[in-house]
XYZ file of C-alpha atoms in Angstrom:
769
model
C 4.264 11.238 -21.595
C 0.846 11.146 -21.240
C -1.355 13.522 -20.680
C -2.631 12.228 -17.454
C 0.423 11.877 -15.859
C 1.425 15.420 -16.638
C -2.034 16.884 -15.084
C -0.933 14.847 -12.154
C 2.432 16.210 -12.125
C 1.037 19.886 -12.698
C -0.608 19.594 -9.716
C 1.727 17.791 -7.840
C 4.346 20.961 -8.826
C 1.558 23.667 -7.692
C 1.272 22.236 -4.408
C 4.933 22.050 -3.633
C 7.706 24.296 -3.474
C 11.098 23.709 -4.645
C 12.144 23.748 -1.114
C 9.500 21.393 0.017
C 10.782 19.051 -2.727
C 14.345 19.064 -1.291
C 13.252 18.358 1.866
C 11.545 15.510 0.605
C 14.270 13.999 -1.611
C 16.338 14.327 1.585
C 13.982 12.486 3.254
C 13.533 9.685 1.044
C 17.185 9.217 1.055
C 16.650 7.472 4.067
C 13.747 5.805 3.450
C 13.515 5.009 -0.583
C 17.055 4.823 -0.897
C 18.949 2.485 1.845
C 18.761 -0.860 0.163
C 20.078 0.875 -3.316
C 22.855 2.381 -1.380
C 23.835 -0.943 0.793
C 24.254 -2.871 -2.644
C 27.780 -2.272 -3.138
C 28.243 -4.203 0.132
C 27.088 -7.417 -1.530
C 27.344 -6.823 -5.171
C 30.844 -8.293 -6.132
C 31.019 -10.859 -3.567
C 27.746 -12.782 -4.447
C 28.847 -12.490 -8.287
C 31.645 -14.418 -7.533
C 31.207 -16.402 -4.126
C 28.912 -19.222 -6.030
C 32.258 -20.473 -7.387
C 30.306 -19.964 -11.071
C 33.318 -17.644 -12.295
C 36.803 -17.226 -11.664
C 39.307 -13.744 -11.162
C 41.611 -14.303 -13.751
C 44.929 -12.509 -14.502
C 43.139 -10.744 -17.407
C 40.189 -8.966 -15.526
C 38.030 -10.701 -18.177
C 35.550 -11.588 -14.930
C 35.738 -8.334 -13.028
C 35.535 -6.236 -16.258
C 32.682 -8.024 -17.319
C 30.730 -7.768 -13.893
C 30.972 -4.242 -13.709
C 30.343 -3.262 -17.696
C 27.032 -5.927 -16.421
C 26.598 -3.488 -13.269
C 26.757 -0.463 -14.562
C 24.354 -1.208 -17.739
C 21.810 -2.714 -15.310
C 22.037 0.058 -12.903
C 22.000 2.190 -15.991
C 18.170 0.273 -18.032
C 16.429 -0.606 -14.630
C 16.450 2.223 -12.185
C 17.112 5.254 -14.136
C 15.612 4.527 -17.375
C 12.831 2.035 -16.271
C 11.780 3.448 -12.970
C 13.060 6.965 -13.452
C 11.923 7.637 -17.125
C 8.631 5.785 -17.134
C 7.402 3.893 -14.511
C 7.289 6.404 -11.677
C 4.954 8.540 -14.179
C 2.164 5.615 -13.861
C 1.182 6.732 -10.325
C -1.524 5.867 -9.383
C -3.213 9.698 -7.929
C 0.229 10.195 -6.081
C 0.658 6.081 -5.396
C 2.518 3.284 -6.273
C 3.368 -0.390 -6.227
C 2.315 -3.202 -8.301
C -0.988 -3.110 -6.642
C -1.557 0.178 -7.453
C -0.857 -0.675 -10.874
C -3.462 -3.405 -10.721
C -5.668 -0.629 -9.014
C -5.180 1.696 -12.392
C -5.717 -0.699 -14.984
C -9.202 -1.967 -13.123
C -10.291 1.397 -12.645
C -9.835 2.407 -16.790
C -11.206 -1.134 -17.797
C -13.708 -3.609 -16.637
C -11.215 -6.495 -16.002
C -11.144 -6.405 -11.810
C -12.762 -9.020 -9.413
C -13.013 -6.609 -6.546
C -15.954 -5.920 -4.799
C -18.451 -3.066 -6.514
C -17.105 0.289 -4.520
C -19.833 2.480 -4.949
C -18.969 4.864 -7.630
C -15.858 3.808 -8.156
C -16.289 3.905 -11.930
C -17.308 7.316 -11.917
C -14.772 8.470 -9.450
C -12.137 6.939 -11.812
C -12.805 8.677 -14.413
C -12.710 12.389 -12.441
C -9.276 10.903 -11.514
C -7.864 10.330 -14.897
C -9.577 13.892 -16.524
C -12.469 11.883 -17.327
C -11.320 10.600 -20.653
C -12.508 7.538 -22.200
C -10.175 4.516 -23.416
C -10.499 3.568 -27.061
C -11.741 0.053 -27.203
C -9.037 -2.027 -28.162
C -8.354 -5.805 -28.852
C -6.589 -6.429 -25.358
C -9.659 -4.577 -23.292
C -11.878 -6.271 -24.734
C -10.617 -9.867 -24.355
C -10.067 -8.666 -21.043
C -13.529 -7.264 -20.318
C -14.819 -10.486 -22.007
C -12.831 -13.326 -20.254
C -13.129 -13.994 -16.956
C -9.855 -16.252 -16.995
C -7.573 -13.382 -18.421
C -9.016 -11.339 -15.257
C -8.169 -13.824 -12.721
C -4.889 -14.036 -14.183
C -4.068 -10.435 -14.088
C -5.324 -10.284 -10.329
C -3.059 -13.485 -9.582
C -0.006 -11.534 -11.072
C -0.726 -8.965 -9.110
C -1.182 -10.682 -5.543
C 2.155 -12.777 -7.199
C 4.193 -9.158 -6.920
C 2.412 -8.544 -3.834
C 3.390 -11.420 -2.160
C 7.163 -11.528 -3.316
C 7.557 -7.445 -2.095
C 6.848 -9.357 1.163
C 8.992 -11.801 0.706
C 11.673 -8.980 -0.040
C 10.608 -7.574 3.241
C 11.827 -10.568 5.151
C 15.168 -11.253 3.202
C 16.609 -7.845 2.733
C 16.893 -6.911 6.087
C 18.812 -9.927 6.811
C 21.213 -10.130 3.580
C 21.617 -6.455 3.990
C 22.716 -6.603 7.964
C 24.701 -9.811 7.570
C 26.760 -8.222 4.389
C 28.215 -4.861 6.997
C 28.655 -7.127 9.731
C 30.744 -9.784 7.764
C 33.354 -6.811 7.567
C 34.225 -7.975 11.079
C 36.124 -11.227 9.515
C 38.650 -9.833 8.069
C 39.871 -8.987 12.080
C 39.115 -12.205 13.257
C 40.175 -15.782 12.899
C 37.992 -18.220 10.801
C 36.636 -20.035 14.407
C 35.251 -16.891 16.238
C 33.735 -14.940 13.454
C 31.342 -17.680 13.257
C 30.197 -17.549 16.685
C 30.167 -13.600 16.751
C 28.530 -12.409 13.400
C 24.908 -14.243 13.905
C 24.553 -12.960 17.144
C 25.261 -9.564 16.071
C 23.314 -9.706 13.168
C 19.930 -10.940 14.801
C 20.458 -7.684 17.926
C 20.594 -5.635 14.906
C 18.007 -6.769 13.321
C 15.875 -7.180 16.254
C 16.807 -2.953 16.787
C 15.507 -2.053 13.644
C 12.212 -3.631 13.646
C 11.662 -2.234 17.022
C 12.589 1.794 15.382
C 9.339 1.428 13.138
C 6.591 2.542 15.571
C 8.650 5.298 15.125
C 7.123 6.147 11.860
C 8.752 7.062 8.594
C 9.107 10.896 9.066
C 11.176 10.501 12.056
C 12.686 7.289 10.845
C 13.477 9.140 7.485
C 15.122 12.139 9.284
C 17.218 9.630 11.213
C 18.260 8.228 8.552
C 18.494 10.119 5.556
C 22.174 11.885 7.094
C 23.575 8.040 7.465
C 22.751 7.455 3.852
C 24.453 10.861 3.169
C 27.545 10.383 4.903
C 27.472 6.545 3.129
C 27.545 7.382 -0.248
C 29.857 10.664 0.738
C 32.088 7.642 1.744
C 31.797 5.078 -1.178
C 32.072 7.739 -3.525
C 35.399 9.040 -2.037
C 36.380 5.367 -1.383
C 35.479 4.867 -4.974
C 37.709 7.744 -6.292
C 40.476 6.802 -4.450
C 40.822 3.120 -6.021
C 39.844 4.313 -9.399
C 43.188 6.816 -9.777
C 45.048 4.839 -6.933
C 44.866 1.586 -8.170
C 43.726 1.391 -12.339
C 42.705 5.081 -13.477
C 41.339 3.284 -17.107
C 38.999 0.943 -15.162
C 36.206 3.817 -16.894
C 36.976 1.627 -20.307
C 35.270 -1.532 -18.510
C 31.864 0.571 -18.864
C 31.731 -0.575 -22.131
C 28.990 -3.149 -23.432
C 32.084 -5.183 -25.177
C 33.277 -6.274 -21.975
C 29.942 -7.840 -21.484
C 30.015 -9.747 -24.180
C 33.763 -10.789 -23.690
C 33.032 -12.059 -20.407
C 29.662 -13.974 -21.479
C 31.773 -15.349 -24.292
C 34.488 -16.516 -21.829
C 32.669 -17.934 -18.804
C 29.431 -18.609 -21.069
C 27.107 -21.217 -18.039
C 29.227 -20.217 -15.225
C 28.828 -16.569 -16.592
C 24.952 -16.776 -16.925
C 24.452 -18.569 -13.439
C 26.700 -15.767 -12.010
C 23.751 -13.051 -12.872
C 21.572 -14.208 -10.190
C 24.530 -12.587 -7.709
C 25.083 -9.088 -10.374
C 21.058 -8.707 -10.072
C 21.533 -7.252 -6.813
C 22.970 -4.621 -8.085
C 19.217 -2.970 -8.620
C 17.798 -4.693 -5.148
C 15.500 -1.562 -3.762
C 14.756 -0.622 -7.266
C 10.720 -1.487 -6.968
C 10.816 0.201 -3.595
C 11.199 3.676 -5.482
C 8.230 3.197 -7.254
C 6.020 1.409 -3.889
C 7.131 4.036 -1.619
C 5.518 6.342 -3.735
C 2.857 7.811 -1.622
C 5.433 8.794 1.029
C 6.248 11.211 -1.034
C 6.302 12.746 -4.315
C 7.579 12.057 -8.025
C 9.812 14.506 -8.631
C 11.523 14.289 -4.924
C 12.260 10.194 -5.696
C 13.815 11.715 -9.013
C 15.957 14.360 -7.804
C 17.453 12.329 -5.191
C 18.374 9.439 -7.643
C 19.319 11.303 -10.190
C 21.901 14.035 -8.179
C 23.134 11.672 -5.471
C 22.248 8.150 -5.844
C 23.282 7.799 -8.958
C 26.776 8.678 -9.601
C 27.494 8.083 -6.079
C 27.024 4.063 -6.749
C 28.602 4.598 -10.545
C 31.695 5.423 -8.605
C 31.726 2.895 -5.566
C 31.500 0.065 -8.194
C 34.336 0.942 -10.379
C 36.565 1.980 -7.448
C 36.063 -1.378 -6.149
C 36.428 -3.115 -10.057
C 40.055 -0.742 -10.448
C 41.104 -2.163 -6.944
C 40.234 -5.673 -7.506
C 41.577 -5.494 -10.811
C 45.018 -5.317 -9.475
C 44.926 -7.764 -6.828
C 44.358 -11.430 -8.027
C 46.057 -13.472 -4.708
C 42.372 -13.961 -2.831
C 41.950 -16.982 -1.164
C 38.542 -17.569 -2.322
C 35.943 -15.707 -4.355
C 33.901 -14.905 -1.093
C 36.523 -12.207 -0.526
C 35.904 -10.329 -3.462
C 34.192 -7.524 -1.622
C 33.496 -4.162 -0.723
C 35.360 -4.206 2.337
C 39.153 -5.450 0.812
C 38.683 -2.114 -1.548
C 38.621 0.076 1.880
C 41.993 1.204 3.273
C 43.018 -0.210 5.954
C 43.260 2.573 8.176
C 39.730 3.470 7.772
C 38.205 0.563 7.983
C 36.962 0.380 11.047
C 34.798 3.433 10.960
C 33.778 2.245 7.277
C 32.852 -0.730 8.959
C 30.547 1.421 11.328
C 28.948 3.514 8.760
C 28.622 0.240 6.745
C 26.291 -1.015 9.581
C 24.316 1.841 10.208
C 24.012 2.178 6.501
C 22.673 -2.125 6.238
C 20.019 -1.208 8.966
C 18.904 1.888 6.778
C 18.651 -0.207 3.466
C 16.348 -2.496 4.900
C 14.035 0.198 5.628
C 13.028 1.088 2.494
C 11.711 -2.565 1.861
C 10.204 -2.554 5.173
C 7.662 0.927 4.127
C 7.245 -0.617 0.986
C 5.549 -3.684 2.473
C 3.640 -1.873 4.789
C 2.447 0.355 1.892
C 1.541 -2.809 -0.562
C -0.481 -4.623 1.979
C -2.178 -1.368 3.363
C -3.540 -1.145 -0.325
C -4.484 -5.057 -0.550
C -6.568 -5.238 2.816
C -8.764 -2.030 1.665
C -9.286 -3.502 -0.958
C -10.200 -7.065 0.589
C -7.447 -9.172 -0.779
C -5.290 -9.164 2.668
C -7.080 -10.027 5.945
C -7.761 -6.605 7.951
C -4.921 -5.662 10.162
C -4.104 -2.518 12.464
C -2.780 0.679 10.407
C -1.645 2.938 12.461
C -1.150 6.205 10.192
C 2.229 8.004 12.134
C 2.141 11.855 10.269
C -0.145 13.792 10.266
C 0.599 15.557 7.048
C 1.745 12.899 4.778
C -1.052 10.206 4.438
C 0.729 7.620 3.365
C 3.234 7.745 5.903
C 1.762 4.138 8.035
C 2.939 1.788 10.739
C 1.541 -1.646 10.528
C 2.398 -3.649 14.165
C 1.266 -7.185 13.145
C 3.287 -7.029 9.572
C 6.101 -5.534 11.621
C 6.595 -8.298 14.147
C 5.935 -11.307 11.358
C 8.474 -9.724 9.422
C 10.793 -9.662 12.195
C 10.584 -13.473 12.952
C 10.253 -14.789 9.100
C 13.449 -12.690 8.882
C 15.227 -13.884 12.208
C 14.524 -17.144 11.052
C 15.982 -17.081 7.483
C 18.926 -15.494 8.774
C 19.394 -18.159 11.828
C 18.434 -21.129 9.544
C 20.971 -20.406 6.639
C 23.844 -18.504 8.631
C 25.685 -17.773 5.633
C 24.828 -14.607 3.022
C 25.382 -17.090 -0.238
C 21.649 -18.669 0.339
C 20.121 -15.619 1.151
C 21.214 -13.759 -1.260
C 19.749 -16.448 -3.832
C 16.692 -15.870 -2.039
C 17.019 -12.299 -2.666
C 17.584 -12.108 -5.704
C 14.924 -13.820 -6.853
C 12.590 -12.172 -5.131
C 13.574 -9.149 -6.327
C 13.750 -9.717 -10.161
C 9.795 -11.536 -9.734
C 8.688 -7.966 -8.401
C 10.473 -6.458 -11.310
C 9.036 -8.959 -13.754
C 5.269 -8.426 -12.606
C 5.544 -4.270 -12.993
C 7.230 -4.506 -16.483
C 3.851 -6.418 -17.689
C 1.312 -4.456 -15.545
C 3.465 -1.109 -16.694
C 3.165 -2.419 -20.334
C -0.761 -2.697 -19.655
C -1.006 0.721 -18.272
C 0.969 2.285 -21.737
C -1.488 0.371 -23.670
C -5.060 0.619 -22.021
C -4.748 3.822 -19.436
C -2.255 5.740 -21.453
C -3.697 4.856 -24.749
C -0.712 4.678 -26.727
C -0.032 2.516 -29.577
C 0.512 -1.468 -29.062
C 3.835 -0.796 -30.760
C 5.238 1.568 -27.267
C 3.488 -1.153 -25.096
C 5.073 -4.276 -26.830
C 8.208 -2.634 -26.911
C 8.880 -1.298 -23.398
C 7.522 -5.125 -23.227
C 9.882 -6.888 -24.622
C 12.980 -4.585 -23.864
C 12.967 -4.797 -20.472
C 10.907 -8.202 -19.846
C 14.030 -9.862 -21.940
C 16.747 -8.190 -19.249
C 14.756 -9.126 -16.358
C 13.621 -12.957 -17.642
C 17.414 -13.103 -18.196
C 18.377 -12.790 -14.646
C 15.152 -13.926 -13.318
C 16.277 -17.605 -15.204
C 19.689 -17.254 -12.981
C 18.320 -16.805 -9.841
C 15.892 -19.660 -10.800
C 17.777 -21.897 -11.532
C 19.747 -21.743 -8.335
C 16.244 -22.972 -6.293
C 18.315 -25.847 -4.036
C 20.842 -22.874 -2.990
C 17.987 -20.725 -1.343
C 15.915 -19.311 -3.990
C 13.627 -21.539 -2.646
C 12.576 -19.415 0.690
C 10.724 -16.412 -1.477
C 8.912 -19.300 -3.724
C 7.589 -20.950 -0.246
C 6.857 -17.718 0.987
C 5.324 -16.198 -1.780
C 2.708 -19.427 -2.216
C 1.699 -19.167 1.665
C 1.012 -15.566 1.320
C -0.719 -16.245 -1.788
C -2.619 -18.539 -0.766
C -3.600 -16.499 2.667
C -4.466 -13.776 -0.179
C -6.430 -15.844 -2.239
C -8.475 -17.547 0.528
C -9.702 -14.265 2.076
C -10.215 -12.612 -1.732
C -12.407 -15.380 -2.361
C -14.328 -15.555 1.093
C -14.857 -11.974 0.867
C -16.505 -12.197 -2.631
C -18.806 -15.059 -1.216
C -20.088 -13.136 1.545
C -21.343 -10.651 -0.327
C -22.843 -12.913 -2.932
C -24.771 -13.602 0.138
C -25.577 -11.011 1.687
C -26.907 -9.977 -2.321
C -29.134 -13.068 -2.407
C -30.578 -12.742 0.945
C -31.391 -9.171 1.162
C -34.877 -7.841 2.398
C -36.907 -6.060 -0.244
C -38.351 -2.731 0.325
C -41.653 -3.920 -0.147
C -41.598 -5.924 2.941
C -40.779 -3.049 4.849
C -43.888 -1.030 3.217
C -45.803 -3.838 3.899
C -45.402 -3.709 7.918
C -45.966 -0.434 8.341
C -44.580 3.050 9.894
C -43.554 1.183 13.218
C -42.233 -1.277 11.001
C -43.902 -3.479 13.515
C -41.973 -3.163 16.347
C -41.444 -0.171 19.011
C -39.432 2.663 18.415
C -37.248 3.802 20.664
C -35.591 7.411 21.164
C -31.721 7.649 19.316
C -30.210 6.673 16.355
C -29.712 3.152 14.989
C -26.870 2.498 12.625
C -26.862 -0.960 10.759
C -23.536 -1.784 9.228
C -24.075 -3.405 5.850
C -22.156 -4.315 2.537
C -25.331 -3.698 0.233
C -25.940 -0.576 -1.229
C -29.414 -1.407 -1.643
C -31.875 -3.419 -0.114
C -32.017 -4.479 3.213
C -29.577 -6.205 4.648
C -30.927 -9.516 5.689
C -29.129 -8.948 9.429
C -32.112 -6.232 10.368
C -34.954 -9.115 9.810
C -32.815 -11.352 11.751
C -32.565 -8.710 14.754
C -35.941 -7.008 14.697
C -37.721 -10.601 14.359
C -35.453 -11.749 17.560
C -36.080 -8.399 19.352
C -39.009 -6.307 17.728
C -37.590 -2.715 19.201
C -35.664 -0.645 17.797
C -34.019 3.794 17.015
C -36.575 5.856 16.416
C -34.170 6.766 13.313
C -32.676 4.095 11.315
C -29.392 4.575 9.342
C -28.509 1.711 6.815
C -24.726 2.788 6.795
C -22.575 0.253 4.043
C -18.267 1.692 3.812
C -16.988 1.353 0.918
C -13.400 0.499 -0.315
C -12.883 1.940 -4.061
C -9.957 1.602 -6.471
C -8.896 4.741 -6.268
C -6.291 5.979 -3.828
C -8.389 8.650 -1.936
C -11.885 9.939 -2.721
C -12.291 13.650 -2.617
C -14.721 15.025 0.770
C -16.925 16.167 -1.606
C -17.538 13.105 -3.094
C -17.274 10.478 0.084
C -21.037 10.670 1.301
C -24.039 9.631 -0.571
C -27.532 9.948 1.349
C -30.686 8.621 0.963
C -34.198 7.929 2.173
C -35.635 4.412 2.336
C -39.389 4.247 2.076
C -41.792 7.351 3.311
C -40.770 10.411 5.183
C -42.647 9.053 8.148
C -40.158 5.893 8.553
C -37.534 8.027 9.333
C -35.099 5.200 7.293
C -31.989 6.497 5.474
C -29.054 4.574 3.786
C -25.824 6.535 4.034
C -22.459 5.263 1.690
C -19.431 6.667 3.218
C -16.564 5.810 0.424
C -12.921 5.368 1.077
C -9.666 5.317 -1.433
C -7.366 2.330 -0.609
C -5.144 5.354 0.903
C -7.533 7.709 2.850
C -7.642 7.995 6.568
C -10.690 7.207 8.169
C -12.062 9.662 10.910
C -12.632 9.123 14.754
C -15.996 8.599 16.305
C -16.933 12.148 17.272
C -15.982 13.522 13.776
C -17.261 10.569 12.069
C -20.707 11.015 14.100
C -20.804 14.760 13.074
C -20.331 14.248 9.509
C -22.624 11.555 9.306
C -25.558 13.676 11.160
C -24.859 16.733 9.041
C -24.955 14.236 5.929
C -28.470 13.248 6.531
C -29.529 16.412 7.354
C -28.292 18.289 4.967
C -30.344 15.840 2.662
C -33.245 16.378 4.326
C -33.379 20.024 3.271
C -31.592 19.544 -0.049
C -34.527 16.834 -0.933
C -37.330 19.172 0.271
C -36.312 21.682 -1.498
C -35.812 19.999 -5.240
C -37.049 16.090 -5.083
C -35.513 15.478 -8.860
C -32.145 17.671 -7.789
C -30.422 20.113 -5.695
C -30.222 23.414 -7.256
C -27.888 25.412 -5.245
C -25.093 22.523 -5.875
C -24.227 21.145 -2.849
C -25.544 17.521 -4.484
C -25.929 15.501 -6.834
C -28.158 12.129 -7.586
C -25.666 9.104 -8.129
C -27.872 5.641 -8.652
C -30.613 6.201 -6.472
C -28.629 8.395 -3.507
C -27.303 11.841 -3.696
C -23.732 12.687 -3.125
C -23.781 15.269 -0.112
C -20.895 17.631 -0.808
C -20.972 19.220 2.758
C -23.299 18.358 5.855
C -25.044 20.583 8.016
C -22.915 21.588 10.552
C -23.339 21.472 14.147
C -23.816 24.444 16.915
C -24.788 25.581 20.394
C -27.519 27.747 19.963
C -28.184 29.676 23.633
C -30.065 27.296 26.129
C -32.359 24.252 25.418
C -36.130 25.032 25.489
C -38.492 22.191 24.267
C -41.247 24.514 23.636
C -39.655 25.098 19.997
C -40.026 22.349 17.944
C -38.557 23.955 14.732
C -35.108 22.637 15.626
C -34.585 26.048 13.074
C -32.404 28.696 13.892
C -34.193 30.984 16.266
C -32.118 32.285 18.935
C -33.780 32.478 22.421
C -33.395 34.618 25.253
C -31.510 34.008 28.264
C -34.053 34.440 31.402
C -31.585 36.615 33.758
C -33.657 35.583 36.914
C -33.327 31.743 36.215
C -31.499 29.895 39.279
C -30.426 27.542 37.376
C -28.609 27.218 33.890
C -30.466 25.157 30.997
C -28.547 22.705 28.878
C -27.568 24.486 25.903
C -29.463 23.179 22.647
C -26.925 21.806 19.410
C -28.453 22.844 16.429
C -27.804 23.247 12.790
C -26.455 25.563 11.204
C -28.761 26.536 8.626
C -27.970 29.157 5.826
C -29.667 32.454 6.440
C -31.713 32.543 3.336
C -33.512 28.709 4.061
C -36.550 28.758 3.480
C -37.354 25.746 5.662
C -41.099 24.368 6.191
C -42.505 23.037 8.874
C -42.541 19.053 7.965
C -38.538 19.517 7.468
C -38.161 21.396 10.757
C -39.457 18.426 12.735
C -37.745 16.015 10.612
C -34.200 18.028 11.091
C -35.600 18.269 15.366
C -36.267 14.719 15.597
C -32.403 13.979 14.119
C -31.427 15.908 16.667
C -33.232 14.655 19.138
C -32.545 11.071 18.193
C -28.336 12.408 18.164
C -28.743 13.512 21.655
C -30.278 10.540 22.545
C -27.389 8.735 21.904
C -26.339 6.560 18.798
C -25.963 2.679 18.573
C -23.892 0.628 16.404
C -25.022 -2.638 15.193
C -22.941 -4.558 13.436
C -23.649 -8.191 12.031
C -21.146 -10.909 12.826
C -21.611 -13.456 10.174
C -20.147 -16.992 10.100
C -19.323 -18.530 6.963
C -20.306 -22.024 5.977
C -20.757 -24.067 3.038
C -23.333 -25.368 1.895
C -23.893 -29.097 1.960
C -23.004 -30.870 -1.201
C -20.067 -28.550 -1.616
C -16.881 -29.945 -3.221
C -14.126 -31.026 -0.396
C -12.033 -27.549 -1.632
C -14.928 -25.295 -1.334
C -15.466 -26.624 2.182
C -11.294 -26.739 3.469
C -11.351 -22.744 1.921
C -14.736 -21.469 3.368
C -14.870 -23.326 6.671
C -11.983 -23.664 7.457
C -9.288 -21.072 5.657
C -11.485 -18.445 5.647
C -13.596 -18.865 9.554
C -9.918 -18.718 10.535
C -8.476 -15.885 8.958
C -11.758 -14.069 10.045
C -11.598 -14.793 13.860
C -7.885 -13.898 14.375
C -7.643 -10.777 11.951
C -9.655 -7.287 12.736
C -13.024 -5.949 12.437
C -13.409 -3.176 9.321
C -11.296 0.113 9.751
C -14.157 2.263 11.392
C -15.553 -0.095 13.788
C -11.742 -0.057 15.887
C -13.021 3.598 17.139
C -16.278 3.083 17.829
C -17.512 3.209 21.313
C -17.878 -0.818 22.953
C -20.881 0.558 25.374
C -23.148 1.533 22.161
C -22.305 -1.806 20.148
C -24.461 -4.531 19.172
C -23.204 -7.437 17.237
C -25.579 -10.237 16.121
C -24.250 -13.470 14.763
C -25.411 -15.261 11.731
C -24.609 -18.189 9.690
C -23.882 -17.911 5.985
C -24.258 -20.632 3.776
C -22.497 -20.235 0.663
């Protein structure tokens, strides 16, 4: 469809064999498609249970519902997601926020913090293509209001995904367990279904810490067995009860259905909509698998099995009209009685698997938001050493479990839960359609006709379903709206506070001239070691440094102002990760290092981080001396006053440490065999054999190595935000209470989790914004 996605697809095809793709497709069944595969448990029940339509002898209703289910399943998951949306991966990542990030990197319409070369990286990720200026692009870049609306739209989709993560496990498990009511008296099952559902939900969330890889292999056989089971039952029902049910696949039966039922048929769309629940997980879980594996699993197995299952249920229902009430029309009545109990067991397992897809998608999308400062920092646990996107977030997992149990116990039936889930599902799809139309226009550089066609066609379908779900506000649909509002407030408060904190740092940074006027000693005692000062700034001296030295006039012999940035791209190539520069003259021994991570990158542990950091500074020292204006050997290039270090100097042991050698070079020392006590090993920089290093550079490298051996200290700023006197009431509430509450109860920057506490110093400041 477009050159960019074609290049990404080619790279993916080269990097993975068909066997690997098949294994990933198998795994995706247990992670991505469980929710979609479990939908036959409750779609027909949801359509008839509300009392909006009645099953009549003429079968217009059941045939109309089947026709709507078939075409909705064909147009939304197959046509929209498989054929179009999955091709809009953000360097292999998917989801609502990935679409927003993709748009922001191509159009200067984002409200995210500066990422340190994020725009440059974006151009590289997209083949360096420059989008032509269009009226839509110009309007987005010019008007701040449109940029805020775009961000709010992305956050709305994100919040609805979280709401779906709360509701889907409750609906899937409750619907599966409800099969027990066919073999129990009414006064019995109402006391048994709820406890069983709650126990299963607790077990489901307790399994999450094992990770997607293990959960995928554990759940994939269950989904395969479930799809095989519903396919066989579907074929049996078609042949045994109504071989001509295939005629209902014609769109004509949709017309007859809506003509007869009118308002009732329109309101029943909120239940029919659930046949595509889980479609968004296909895109949101893209980072856990690949585009081809997800497409392969859906087109070859999931889609045919679902069509047969829905046709089989319709064939059975069309020959039976003696149901006591609409809620009895569902999956279990169409299962032959002899195999009902085994199928019930498989269905419960399938429902548990069905919940896995949206839980995994929730982890992915919250990680993206947190990396781009749109969600409070949380603990990210990477559960796979080979697939970077497979993560687990403990705080979010237990929060979802508590909310899921709360709505399950609060409603105690599937009717209200389904209404709530339907609104959450269709809202996410509607947001994806809107953002996707912008991607087609602004990122793929297609004609506005294509973008409008996509928006109007799929948007019209989804608006119809959205309106049918929204009218059931008082019957459960208020839940996702309430949850989304709460999460939206949290995200907006965190994003606003983070922006204000960054603006304060920029306005209060210390100029380089102040530093130069102090002199090489910086007016303080320089002690051995390396001092790392964490800052969000890429230029200037942070206010925290002057605040620290004013109160404690002593600092390390080597100072490094460290800035770690999350760019609006999924990944940053290792050779583009480190930007290194010098602050002031060489004798000051002050350096600035900017480390860039994509919102899906895994950050190093403390030992690996320290080696890469020191090695990058050493490489900068070596190369900067050889050519003050550039790096002819191709290892680095200039970027905004800093130099991009593709590979730092490695460290290696080199004989015994002899302090008479002041060069710090690669010369080896002879070992004295008559020595009574071994001298400590010397760790040095492994310089290229043909490198010509003068004494000045050797002294600087030696001093850097000695400082590393003396120890590394991390100086962190702990800023307390406070609104200025005279600020509006809303701003005071947001900053003084909202943001400060979230800051105190969220985790620090991701890289600080691996820092040794004995080497960390926190400096407190009050920021008036």
